[in-house]
Amino acid sequence: NNYPPYNIIKVDDETFTLEMACAGFRKGEFNIHVVPEGNKLVVQGVQDRGEDVPEYTYQGIAARNFTRTFALSEDTVVDGADFEDGMLKIQFSRVIPEEKKAKTIELN
C-alpha cells in the first residue's frame, strides 16, 4: 500500500518531519498513535461523511480511508502533528541518552 504518498524530511541530525499528502481529508479525520509494542507509528485517515458526499461527475482526487504504519527506533519520540493545506505533518526526534552520545577525550 503506497497511499497516501509521504516524505520524510531531515530537519537536523535529531529532528525529522513525516509529511503525508492527504488531499480531501479534514483535520478531525485522522487517528495518530504510537504503539509501544514494536515501536510503531500508526496513522489512520477515516472519512465518514454519511449523506454529506457530493455527486461527482469525475473524481480524480483519491480520498479513501487508509492506515499507514511506520517502524520507529527505540530512541524516537513523536513530538506533535499538524494538518494544513492538505498536508499532514508529524514531527519526531531522536532522543539519545548522554551515555550513548559520542564524547571527546581531551589529551593530558
Coordinates of N, CA, C and O in Angstrom, one line a residue, residues 17-60:
T17 N 10.6 15.3 10.1 CA 9.2 15.5 9.8 C 8.7 14.5 8.8 O 9.3 14.4 7.7
L18 N 7.6 13.8 9.2 CA 6.9 12.9 8.2 C 5.8 13.8 7.6 O 5.0 14.3 8.3
E19 N 5.8 13.9 6.3 CA 4.9 14.7 5.6 C 4.1 13.8 4.7 O 4.6 13.1 3.8
M20 N 2.7 13.8 4.9 CA 1.8 13.0 4.1 C 0.8 13.8 3.3 O 0.2 14.7 3.8
A21 N 0.7 13.5 2.0 CA -0.3 14.3 1.1 C -1.7 13.7 1.3 O -1.9 12.5 0.9
C22 N -2.5 14.4 2.0 CA -3.9 13.9 2.3 C -5.0 14.8 1.8 O -5.8 15.3 2.6
A23 N -5.0 15.0 0.5 CA -6.0 15.9 -0.1 C -7.4 15.3 0.1 O -7.5 14.1 0.0
G24 N -8.3 16.1 0.4 CA -9.7 15.6 0.6 C -10.1 15.3 2.0 O -11.2 15.1 2.3
F25 N -9.1 15.3 2.9 CA -9.4 15.0 4.3 C -9.5 16.3 5.1 O -9.1 17.3 4.7
R26 N -10.2 16.2 6.2 CA -10.4 17.3 7.1 C -9.6 17.0 8.4 O -9.2 15.8 8.7
K27 N -9.3 18.0 9.1 CA -8.4 17.9 10.3 C -8.9 16.8 11.3 O -8.1 16.1 11.8
G28 N -10.2 16.7 11.5 CA -10.7 15.7 12.5 C -10.8 14.3 12.1 O -11.3 13.4 12.8
E29 N -10.3 14.0 10.9 CA -10.5 12.7 10.3 C -9.2 11.8 10.4 O -9.1 10.8 9.7
F30 N -8.3 12.2 11.3 CA -7.1 11.4 11.4 C -7.0 10.8 12.8 O -7.4 11.5 13.8
N31 N -6.4 9.6 12.9 CA -6.1 9.0 14.2 C -4.6 8.7 14.1 O -4.1 8.0 13.2
I32 N -3.8 9.3 15.0 CA -2.4 9.1 15.0 C -2.0 8.6 16.4 O -2.3 9.2 17.4
H33 N -1.3 7.4 16.4 CA -0.9 6.9 17.7 C 0.4 6.1 17.6 O 0.7 5.6 16.5
V34 N 1.1 6.0 18.7 CA 2.3 5.3 18.8 C 2.0 4.0 19.6 O 1.4 4.0 20.7
V35 N 2.3 2.9 19.0 CA 2.1 1.6 19.6 C 3.4 1.1 20.2 O 4.4 0.9 19.5
P36 N 3.5 1.1 21.6 CA 4.8 0.7 22.3 C 5.3 -0.7 21.9 O 6.5 -0.8 21.7
E37 N 4.4 -1.6 21.7 CA 4.9 -3.0 21.3 C 5.4 -2.9 19.8 O 4.6 -2.7 18.9
G38 N 6.7 -3.0 19.6 CA 7.2 -2.9 18.3 C 7.6 -1.5 17.9 O 8.1 -1.4 16.7
N39 N 7.4 -0.5 18.7 CA 7.7 0.9 18.4 C 7.2 1.2 17.0 O 8.0 1.4 16.1
K40 N 5.9 1.4 16.9 CA 5.3 1.7 15.6 C 4.5 3.0 15.7 O 3.8 3.2 16.7
L41 N 4.6 3.8 14.6 CA 3.7 4.9 14.5 C 2.6 4.5 13.5 O 2.9 4.1 12.4
V42 N 1.3 4.6 13.9 CA 0.2 4.3 13.1 C -0.6 5.5 12.8 O -1.0 6.3 13.7
V43 N -0.8 5.8 11.5 CA -1.5 6.9 11.0 C -2.7 6.4 10.2 O -2.6 5.7 9.3
Q44 N -3.9 6.8 10.7 CA -5.2 6.4 10.0 C -5.9 7.7 9.5 O -6.0 8.6 10.3
G45 N -6.4 7.6 8.4 CA -7.3 8.6 7.8 C -8.7 7.9 7.6 O -8.8 7.0 6.9
V46 N -9.7 8.4 8.3 CA -11.0 7.8 8.2 C -12.1 8.9 7.9 O -12.3 9.8 8.7
Q47 N -12.7 8.7 6.7 CA -13.7 9.7 6.3 C -15.1 9.0 6.5 O -15.3 7.9 6.0
D48 N -15.9 9.6 7.3 CA -17.3 9.1 7.5 C -18.2 10.3 7.3 O -18.7 11.0 8.2
R49 N -18.5 10.6 6.0 CA -19.3 11.8 5.7 C -20.7 11.5 5.5 O -21.5 12.4 5.4
G50 N -21.1 10.2 5.6 CA -22.5 9.8 5.5 C -23.2 10.4 4.3 O -22.8 10.2 3.2
E51 N -24.2 11.2 4.5 CA -25.0 11.8 3.5 C -24.3 13.0 2.8 O -24.8 13.6 1.9
D52 N -23.2 13.5 3.4 CA -22.6 14.7 3.0 C -21.6 14.5 1.9 O -20.6 15.2 1.7
V53 N -21.8 13.5 1.0 CA -20.9 13.2 -0.1 C -21.5 13.8 -1.4 O -22.6 13.5 -1.7
P54 N -20.8 14.6 -2.0 CA -21.3 15.2 -3.3 C -21.4 14.2 -4.4 O -20.7 13.1 -4.3
E55 N -22.2 14.5 -5.4 CA -22.3 13.6 -6.6 C -21.3 14.0 -7.6 O -21.3 15.1 -8.1
Y56 N -20.2 13.2 -7.8 CA -19.2 13.6 -8.7 C -19.5 13.2 -10.1 O -20.1 12.2 -10.4
T57 N -19.1 14.1 -11.0 CA -19.1 13.7 -12.4 C -17.8 13.2 -12.8 O -17.7 12.4 -13.8
Y58 N -16.8 13.6 -12.1 CA -15.4 13.0 -12.2 C -14.7 13.1 -10.9 O -14.7 14.2 -10.3
Q59 N -14.1 12.1 -10.4 CA -13.4 12.2 -9.1 C -12.0 11.7 -9.3 O -11.7 10.5 -9.4
G60 N -11.1 12.7 -9.4 CA -9.7 12.4 -9.7 C -8.8 12.4 -8.4 O -7.7 12.0 -8.4

